Short mmCIF file of C-alpha atoms and ligand atoms in Angstrom, two decimals:
data_model
loop_
_atom_site.label_atom_id
_atom_site.label_comp_id
_atom_site.label_asym_id
_atom_site.label_seq_id
_atom_site.Cartn_x
_atom_site.Cartn_y
_atom_site.Cartn_z
CA MET A 604 11.28 -16.42 18.10
CA ALA A 605 13.56 -16.63 15.04
CA TYR A 606 11.71 -18.21 12.12
CA ARG A 607 13.37 -20.54 9.60
CA VAL A 608 11.33 -18.66 6.99
CA PRO A 609 10.74 -15.12 8.28
CA PHE A 610 7.96 -13.00 6.84
CA VAL A 611 10.49 -10.23 6.18
CA ASN A 612 14.11 -9.76 7.27
CA ALA A 613 14.87 -6.17 8.33
CA PRO A 614 18.45 -6.79 9.60
CA LEU A 615 19.46 -8.51 6.36
CA HIS A 616 17.76 -5.81 4.31
CA TYR A 617 19.89 -3.21 6.09
CA GLN A 618 23.10 -5.24 5.77
CA ARG A 619 22.70 -5.40 1.99
CA ILE A 620 22.81 -1.60 1.63
CA LYS A 621 24.56 -0.66 4.88
CA PRO A 622 27.38 1.51 3.44
CA GLU A 623 24.95 3.68 1.46
CA ILE A 624 22.46 4.05 4.32
CA ASP A 625 25.16 4.77 6.90
CA ALA A 626 26.72 7.44 4.67
CA ALA A 627 23.36 9.12 4.03
CA VAL A 628 22.42 9.20 7.73
CA LEU A 629 25.88 10.35 8.79
CA GLU A 630 25.73 13.21 6.30
CA CYS A 631 22.44 14.40 7.82
CA PHE A 632 23.87 14.37 11.35
CA THR A 633 27.22 15.94 10.51
CA LYS A 634 25.67 18.72 8.45
CA GLY A 635 22.76 19.15 10.87
CA ASP A 636 20.33 18.44 8.03
CA LEU A 637 17.38 17.33 10.15
CA ILE A 638 14.29 19.16 8.93
CA GLN A 639 13.31 20.06 5.36
CA ARG A 640 16.76 20.17 3.80
CA SER A 641 18.16 19.16 0.42
CA GLN A 642 17.68 15.41 1.07
CA LEU A 643 13.90 15.87 1.29
CA ALA A 644 13.82 17.98 -1.87
CA SER A 645 15.95 15.42 -3.68
CA PHE A 646 13.76 12.50 -2.62
CA GLU A 647 10.60 14.38 -3.62
CA LYS A 648 12.06 15.14 -7.05
CA ASN A 649 13.14 11.52 -7.59
CA LEU A 650 9.84 10.09 -6.32
CA ALA A 651 7.83 12.36 -8.64
CA GLU A 652 10.00 11.24 -11.54
CA PHE A 653 9.61 7.57 -10.58
CA VAL A 654 5.81 7.86 -10.42
CA GLY A 655 5.67 10.03 -13.54
CA VAL A 656 4.00 13.10 -12.03
CA LYS A 657 5.02 16.72 -11.53
CA TYR A 658 5.00 16.85 -7.73
CA ALA A 659 5.69 14.64 -4.73
CA VAL A 660 5.24 15.91 -1.17
CA GLY A 661 6.93 13.99 1.67
CA LEU A 662 4.83 13.32 4.76
CA ASN A 663 5.20 11.47 8.02
CA SER A 664 2.79 8.61 7.15
CA GLY A 665 0.53 7.06 4.57
CA TYR A 666 -2.38 8.02 6.80
CA HIS A 667 -1.48 11.71 6.49
CA ALA A 668 -0.99 11.31 2.74
CA LEU A 669 -4.64 10.21 2.55
CA ALA A 670 -5.99 12.71 5.07
CA LEU A 671 -4.19 15.72 3.63
CA SER A 672 -5.00 14.85 0.00
CA LEU A 673 -8.68 14.61 0.86
CA LEU A 674 -8.54 17.99 2.60
CA ALA A 675 -6.50 19.53 -0.21
CA ALA A 676 -9.03 18.25 -2.76
CA GLY A 677 -11.87 19.90 -0.84
CA VAL A 678 -13.45 16.73 0.59
CA GLY A 679 -15.31 17.49 3.80
CA PRO A 680 -18.59 17.41 5.71
CA GLY A 681 -21.61 16.51 3.60
CA HIS A 682 -19.52 14.54 1.08
CA GLU A 683 -19.41 10.81 0.50
CA VAL A 684 -16.25 8.96 -0.48
CA ILE A 685 -16.55 5.52 -2.09
CA THR A 686 -13.92 3.04 -0.99
CA VAL A 687 -13.47 -0.58 0.14
CA ALA A 688 -13.52 -2.25 3.55
CA HIS A 689 -10.85 -4.76 2.51
CA THR A 690 -8.03 -2.34 3.36
CA PHE A 691 -6.01 -1.06 6.28
CA VAL A 692 -8.20 0.99 8.61
CA ALA A 693 -6.25 4.21 7.85
CA THR A 694 -7.94 4.46 4.43
CA VAL A 695 -11.33 4.80 6.07
CA SER A 696 -10.12 6.79 9.10
CA ALA A 697 -8.75 9.48 6.75
CA ILE A 698 -12.21 9.88 5.20
CA VAL A 699 -13.88 10.05 8.61
CA HIS A 700 -11.35 12.60 9.91
CA ALA A 701 -11.93 14.76 6.82
CA GLY A 702 -15.55 14.96 8.01
CA ALA A 703 -16.88 12.96 5.05
CA THR A 704 -18.83 9.68 5.02
CA PRO A 705 -17.13 6.50 3.83
CA VAL A 706 -19.32 4.43 1.48
CA LEU A 707 -17.98 0.89 1.46
CA VAL A 708 -18.25 -1.34 -1.60
CA ASP A 709 -17.20 -4.95 -1.98
CA VAL A 710 -14.07 -6.21 -3.72
CA GLY A 711 -13.85 -8.46 -6.75
CA MET A 712 -11.92 -11.60 -7.63
CA ASP A 713 -8.55 -9.84 -7.42
CA ARG A 714 -9.47 -8.45 -3.96
CA ASN A 715 -9.52 -4.86 -5.22
CA MET A 716 -12.57 -2.59 -5.61
CA ASP A 717 -15.30 -4.32 -7.65
CA MET A 718 -15.86 -1.87 -10.49
CA ASN A 719 -19.33 -3.34 -11.13
CA LEU A 720 -20.46 -1.95 -7.77
CA VAL A 721 -19.05 1.56 -7.94
CA GLU A 722 -21.65 3.24 -10.11
CA LYS A 723 -24.53 1.93 -7.95
CA ALA A 724 -22.88 3.52 -4.90
CA ILE A 725 -22.74 7.01 -6.43
CA THR A 726 -25.18 9.60 -5.03
CA ALA A 727 -25.51 13.36 -5.33
CA ARG A 728 -23.13 13.66 -2.37
CA THR A 729 -20.33 11.57 -3.85
CA LYS A 730 -17.27 13.78 -4.08
CA CYS A 731 -14.51 11.25 -4.44
CA ILE A 732 -13.69 7.62 -5.18
CA LEU A 733 -10.78 6.23 -3.19
CA PRO A 734 -9.53 3.00 -4.80
CA VAL A 735 -7.00 0.95 -2.81
CA HIS A 736 -4.31 -0.79 -4.85
CA LEU A 737 -3.87 -3.70 -2.48
CA ASP A 738 -0.89 -6.05 -2.13
CA GLY A 739 0.98 -4.42 -5.03
CA ARG A 740 -1.80 -4.71 -7.63
CA LEU A 741 -3.60 -1.76 -9.17
CA CYS A 742 -7.35 -1.46 -9.48
CA ASP A 743 -8.82 -1.39 -12.98
CA MET A 744 -8.10 2.30 -13.49
CA GLU A 745 -9.53 2.30 -17.02
CA ARG A 746 -13.01 1.41 -15.74
CA LEU A 747 -12.68 3.67 -12.74
CA ALA A 748 -11.50 6.69 -14.74
CA SER A 749 -14.44 6.38 -17.11
CA ILE A 750 -16.96 6.11 -14.23
CA ALA A 751 -15.38 9.06 -12.41
CA SER A 752 -15.28 11.32 -15.45
CA LYS A 753 -18.87 10.42 -16.44
CA HIS A 754 -20.07 11.56 -13.00
CA ASN A 755 -17.49 14.32 -12.56
CA ILE A 756 -16.06 12.77 -9.38
CA LEU A 757 -12.49 12.98 -8.08
CA ILE A 758 -10.21 9.98 -7.73
CA ILE A 759 -7.64 9.81 -4.92
CA GLU A 760 -5.58 6.63 -4.99
CA ASP A 761 -4.52 4.72 -1.91
CA ALA A 762 -1.27 3.41 -3.37
CA ALA A 763 0.28 2.71 0.06
CA GLN A 764 0.98 -0.91 -0.94
CA SER A 765 1.79 -0.41 -4.61
CA LEU A 766 4.72 1.88 -5.33
CA GLY A 767 6.15 0.77 -8.67
CA ALA A 768 3.22 -1.43 -9.71
CA LYS A 769 1.67 -0.53 -13.06
CA PHE A 770 -1.54 -0.61 -15.05
CA ASN A 771 -1.38 0.00 -18.82
CA GLY A 772 2.26 0.98 -18.32
CA ARG A 773 1.42 3.76 -15.85
CA VAL A 774 2.67 3.68 -12.29
CA ALA A 775 0.37 3.63 -9.23
CA GLY A 776 -0.17 7.12 -7.87
CA SER A 777 -0.23 8.77 -11.32
CA PHE A 778 -3.90 8.24 -12.21
CA GLY A 779 -5.94 10.23 -9.72
CA SER A 780 -5.94 13.83 -8.52
CA ALA A 781 -3.52 12.51 -5.90
CA GLY A 782 -1.68 9.28 -5.11
CA CYS A 783 -0.99 8.35 -1.49
CA PHE A 784 2.01 6.30 -0.40
CA SER A 785 3.24 4.79 2.85
CA PHE A 786 6.92 4.18 3.62
CA TYR A 787 6.24 2.07 6.70
CA PRO A 788 9.37 -0.15 7.00
CA PHE A 789 7.89 -3.22 5.29
CA LYS A 790 6.28 -1.48 2.34
CA MET A 791 7.67 -1.75 -1.22
CA LEU A 792 9.88 1.19 -0.27
CA GLY A 793 10.30 1.41 3.49
CA CYS A 794 12.04 3.94 5.72
CA ALA A 795 13.30 3.46 9.27
CA GLY A 796 9.99 4.28 10.93
CA ASP A 797 6.92 6.02 9.60
CA GLY A 798 6.78 8.00 6.37
CA GLY A 799 4.53 8.74 3.44
CA ALA A 800 4.03 10.96 0.41
CA VAL A 801 1.44 12.45 -1.90
CA THR A 802 2.05 12.46 -5.65
CA THR A 803 0.09 14.73 -7.97
CA ASP A 804 0.11 16.71 -11.21
CA ASP A 805 -2.12 19.35 -9.66
CA PRO A 806 -0.12 22.37 -8.39
CA CYS A 807 -2.99 23.43 -6.10
CA ILE A 808 -3.11 20.03 -4.35
CA ALA A 809 0.70 19.96 -4.06
CA ARG A 810 0.74 23.45 -2.53
CA ALA A 811 -2.13 22.74 -0.12
CA VAL A 812 -0.50 19.50 1.12
CA ARG A 813 2.83 21.32 1.55
CA LEU A 814 1.11 23.98 3.67
CA LEU A 815 -1.01 21.51 5.64
CA ARG A 816 2.04 19.39 6.58
CA TRP A 817 3.71 22.41 8.16
CA ASN A 818 0.89 23.63 10.40
CA GLY A 819 -0.60 25.61 7.54
CA GLU A 820 2.34 28.01 7.31
CA ASP A 821 3.86 29.36 4.11
CA ARG A 822 7.56 29.23 5.08
CA GLU A 823 8.47 32.06 2.69
CA THR A 824 5.96 34.63 3.94
CA GLY A 825 5.17 33.35 7.43
CA GLU A 826 1.47 33.51 6.61
CA TYR A 827 -0.79 30.76 8.02
CA HIS A 828 -3.25 29.55 5.40
CA TYR A 829 -4.86 26.70 7.36
CA HIS A 830 -5.13 25.17 10.78
CA GLY A 831 -2.68 22.51 9.64
CA TYR A 832 -0.76 19.53 10.99
CA THR A 833 2.77 18.56 11.98
CA ALA A 834 3.16 15.97 9.26
CA LEU A 835 6.45 16.53 7.46
CA LEU A 836 8.64 13.63 6.31
CA ASP A 837 11.78 13.80 8.47
CA ASN A 838 14.91 14.70 6.55
CA ILE A 839 16.81 11.59 7.72
CA GLN A 840 13.95 9.38 6.54
CA ALA A 841 14.00 11.19 3.20
CA ALA A 842 17.76 10.60 2.89
CA ILE A 843 17.24 6.87 3.57
CA LEU A 844 14.35 6.68 1.10
CA ASP A 845 16.35 8.47 -1.58
CA VAL A 846 19.07 5.82 -1.29
CA LYS A 847 16.55 2.98 -1.35
CA LEU A 848 14.50 4.34 -4.26
CA LYS A 849 17.44 3.63 -6.60
CA HIS A 850 17.24 -0.05 -5.64
CA LEU A 851 13.46 -0.33 -5.88
CA PRO A 852 13.12 -1.53 -9.52
CA LYS A 853 15.40 -4.51 -8.88
CA TRP A 854 13.61 -5.29 -5.59
CA ILE A 855 10.28 -5.29 -7.41
CA GLU A 856 11.73 -7.64 -10.03
CA HIS A 857 12.88 -9.90 -7.18
CA ARG A 858 9.39 -9.90 -5.65
CA ARG A 859 7.94 -10.78 -9.05
CA HIS A 860 10.43 -13.64 -9.40
CA ILE A 861 9.51 -14.96 -5.94
CA ALA A 862 5.79 -14.65 -6.82
CA ALA A 863 6.35 -16.65 -10.03
CA LEU A 864 8.06 -19.36 -7.96
CA TYR A 865 5.13 -19.43 -5.52
CA HIS A 866 2.65 -19.64 -8.44
CA LYS A 867 4.50 -22.68 -9.76
CA ALA A 868 5.13 -24.41 -6.45
CA LEU A 869 1.53 -23.98 -5.24
CA ALA A 870 -0.28 -24.69 -8.51
CA GLY A 871 -3.05 -27.28 -8.51
CA ILE A 872 -3.68 -27.63 -4.76
CA PRO A 873 -7.46 -28.04 -4.56
CA GLY A 874 -9.14 -25.03 -2.93
CA VAL A 875 -6.00 -22.87 -2.88
CA GLU A 876 -6.46 -19.66 -4.89
CA LEU A 877 -3.29 -17.92 -6.10
CA PRO A 878 -2.77 -14.26 -7.04
CA ASP A 879 -1.62 -15.24 -10.55
CA TRP A 880 -4.05 -12.96 -12.38
CA GLU A 881 -1.44 -11.14 -14.45
CA LYS A 882 -1.30 -14.02 -16.92
CA ASP A 883 -4.94 -13.39 -17.89
CA ASP A 884 -4.68 -9.63 -18.30
CA LYS A 885 -1.58 -8.05 -19.75
CA ARG A 886 -2.55 -4.54 -18.62
CA TYR A 887 -1.26 -5.31 -15.14
CA TYR A 888 2.31 -5.29 -13.80
CA ASP A 889 1.94 -6.43 -10.18
CA GLY A 890 4.50 -5.41 -7.58
CA PHE A 891 3.74 -8.14 -5.01
CA GLN A 892 4.02 -6.03 -1.89
CA ASN A 893 2.39 -9.13 -0.42
CA TYR A 894 1.85 -12.66 -1.72
CA VAL A 895 -1.64 -13.47 -0.49
CA ILE A 896 -3.39 -16.77 -1.11
CA ARG A 897 -6.97 -17.71 -0.33
CA VAL A 898 -7.35 -21.08 1.35
CA PRO A 899 -9.75 -23.35 3.24
CA LYS A 900 -8.95 -24.03 6.94
CA ARG A 901 -6.81 -20.89 7.00
CA ASP A 902 -6.23 -20.72 10.76
CA THR A 903 -5.21 -24.37 11.02
CA LEU A 904 -2.85 -23.96 8.07
CA ARG A 905 -1.35 -20.87 9.71
CA ALA A 906 -0.80 -22.71 13.00
CA SER A 907 0.83 -25.58 11.15
CA LEU A 908 3.18 -23.22 9.25
CA LYS A 909 4.09 -21.56 12.54
CA GLU A 910 4.85 -24.94 14.13
CA ASN A 911 7.19 -25.53 11.21
CA SER A 912 8.85 -22.15 11.70
CA VAL A 913 7.29 -20.30 8.76
CA GLU A 914 6.03 -16.83 9.63
CA THR A 915 2.83 -15.60 7.99
CA LEU A 916 0.38 -12.73 8.38
CA VAL A 917 -3.38 -12.31 8.10
CA SER A 918 -4.72 -9.02 6.77
CA TRP A 919 -7.44 -8.74 8.06
CA PRO A 920 -9.22 -11.35 10.21
CA LYS A 921 -12.33 -9.29 11.04
CA PRO A 922 -14.39 -7.10 8.70
CA MET A 923 -13.67 -3.46 9.48
CA TRP A 924 -17.30 -2.52 10.17
CA GLN A 925 -17.54 -5.23 12.84
CA HIS A 926 -15.14 -3.17 14.98
CA LEU A 927 -18.07 -1.39 16.58
CA ALA A 928 -16.06 1.54 17.96
CA LEU A 929 -15.46 2.65 14.36
CA ARG A 930 -19.23 3.27 13.94
CA LEU A 931 -19.28 2.26 10.29
CA GLY A 932 -22.75 0.72 10.46
CA GLU A 933 -23.96 -2.62 9.12
CA HIS A 934 -22.73 -3.87 5.75
CA ASN A 935 -23.30 -6.84 3.50
CA LEU A 936 -20.03 -7.32 1.61
CA PRO A 937 -19.79 -11.09 1.09
CA VAL A 938 -16.41 -11.19 -0.68
CA THR A 939 -14.79 -8.99 1.97
CA GLU A 940 -16.22 -11.20 4.71
CA ALA A 941 -15.00 -14.38 2.99
CA LEU A 942 -11.52 -12.89 2.58
CA CYS A 943 -11.35 -12.19 6.31
CA ARG A 944 -11.78 -15.95 6.87
CA GLU A 945 -9.63 -17.21 4.01
CA VAL A 946 -6.60 -15.03 3.21
CA ILE A 947 -3.07 -15.63 4.40
CA SER A 948 0.04 -13.68 3.39
CA LEU A 949 3.15 -15.80 2.78
CA PRO A 950 6.75 -14.65 3.36
CA MET A 951 7.57 -12.02 0.72
CA SER A 952 10.26 -9.35 0.61
CA ALA A 953 13.38 -8.37 -1.29
CA GLU A 954 15.18 -10.90 0.96
CA THR A 955 12.87 -13.89 0.41
CA THR A 956 14.78 -16.74 -1.23
CA GLU A 957 13.94 -19.63 -3.54
CA GLU A 958 14.56 -21.96 -0.58
CA HIS A 959 12.01 -20.04 1.52
CA VAL A 960 9.43 -20.52 -1.22
CA GLN A 961 10.18 -24.22 -1.52
CA ILE A 962 9.93 -24.84 2.24
CA THR A 963 6.68 -22.88 2.52
CA ALA A 964 5.05 -24.41 -0.55
CA ASP A 965 6.02 -27.98 0.45
CA LEU A 966 4.45 -27.48 3.87
CA ILE A 967 1.25 -26.10 2.35
CA ARG A 968 1.01 -28.96 -0.15
CA ARG A 969 1.61 -31.51 2.61
CA PHE A 970 -0.98 -29.84 4.84
CA TYR A 971 -3.74 -30.19 2.23
CA SER A 972 -2.76 -33.66 1.02
CA ALA A 973 -3.02 -34.95 4.61
CA ARG A 974 -6.67 -33.86 4.68
C1 PLP B 38 -3.67 0.21 2.10
C2 PLP B 38 -3.07 1.11 3.12
N1 PLP B 38 -3.53 2.36 3.26
C3 PLP B 38 -3.00 3.21 4.15
C4 PLP B 38 -1.96 2.84 4.97
C5 PLP B 38 -1.47 3.80 6.00
O1 PLP B 38 -0.10 4.03 5.93
P1 PLP B 38 0.76 4.39 7.26
O2 PLP B 38 0.83 3.17 8.09
O3 PLP B 38 2.08 4.84 6.72
O4 PLP B 38 0.02 5.50 7.93
C6 PLP B 38 -1.43 1.55 4.85
C7 PLP B 38 -0.31 1.12 5.72
O5 PLP B 38 -0.26 0.08 6.29
C8 PLP B 38 -2.00 0.65 3.92
O6 PLP B 38 -1.56 -0.60 3.80
#
């Protein structure tokens, strides 16, 4: 079904940069640059520069960015990692696969880790705190850094949804021992399939992730240092990402413009909570990977928007621990549970237009005024 207001628009996104993408891909094929060639090195250099760190290591997914950073940082059996349940399941799966125990805390009013709950969750086994910068907004990294340094605990950032977003002028992925990114096609920076990266200032973490992504092998000496993984970012994906990275700042500005239009068009609807927190705290520069509102009667609103050809998304309708196969135990995280019932993501991408915002906002306003 073609929506009048699509959630994202991949064909249009491609059309806008087609000559550059086509040239980059063609170069890879004609030169035979398929695995770990100059395009990957170039993208890693440019990504590290963009994030403001010394190293970036290209991987085949955001999941592997998380999993390999945890392993590289020495997180394993017997350790606890504090994180949130209001996130994509990969955040928690990476902790479980590292052999550690995820300790889930609730989120606060901006739907990111509630810093008031972190210290209470720390035990003698806590090795790492894994904040998730959700929807293009960073966690309060000032509070988190002071908690982590007081207790001598690592921070690894899940920045999968926040490339280019800032806190106190610093870019997501530059605060912790490692930053983890996803280049899934509809992320802030998306490739043509799956991709990810780790950013870090720590040469030991960078080296360990480089070895782990290539089955543990040091390519110079042939020595295997780990039982590793096949988790390299494909060279063609790196070439595409390198082209797109140059456009990212203007795409983020576009998202911020669209968000400002949503803020204005949706203001004052009783019960509708907007992600317009930046105005109250100048430390944040939000990237708006997603524009998520919190509403009453969410599912009925969503059905009504669909009937009117507006595509939306719900992340996530069921608390993660209630998926019993994940064996995460019982939890009492009231904000997370409420968000599962109340959040809805509106159309948002570098291709979203002012008209899309107007159509969507008018329908939402009409929906609530009819009730
Ligand atoms: C918050 C968060 N963490 C981790 C991931 C995992 O990234 P990937 O899908 O590239 O493995 C995602 C991707 O959806 C995400 O949104």
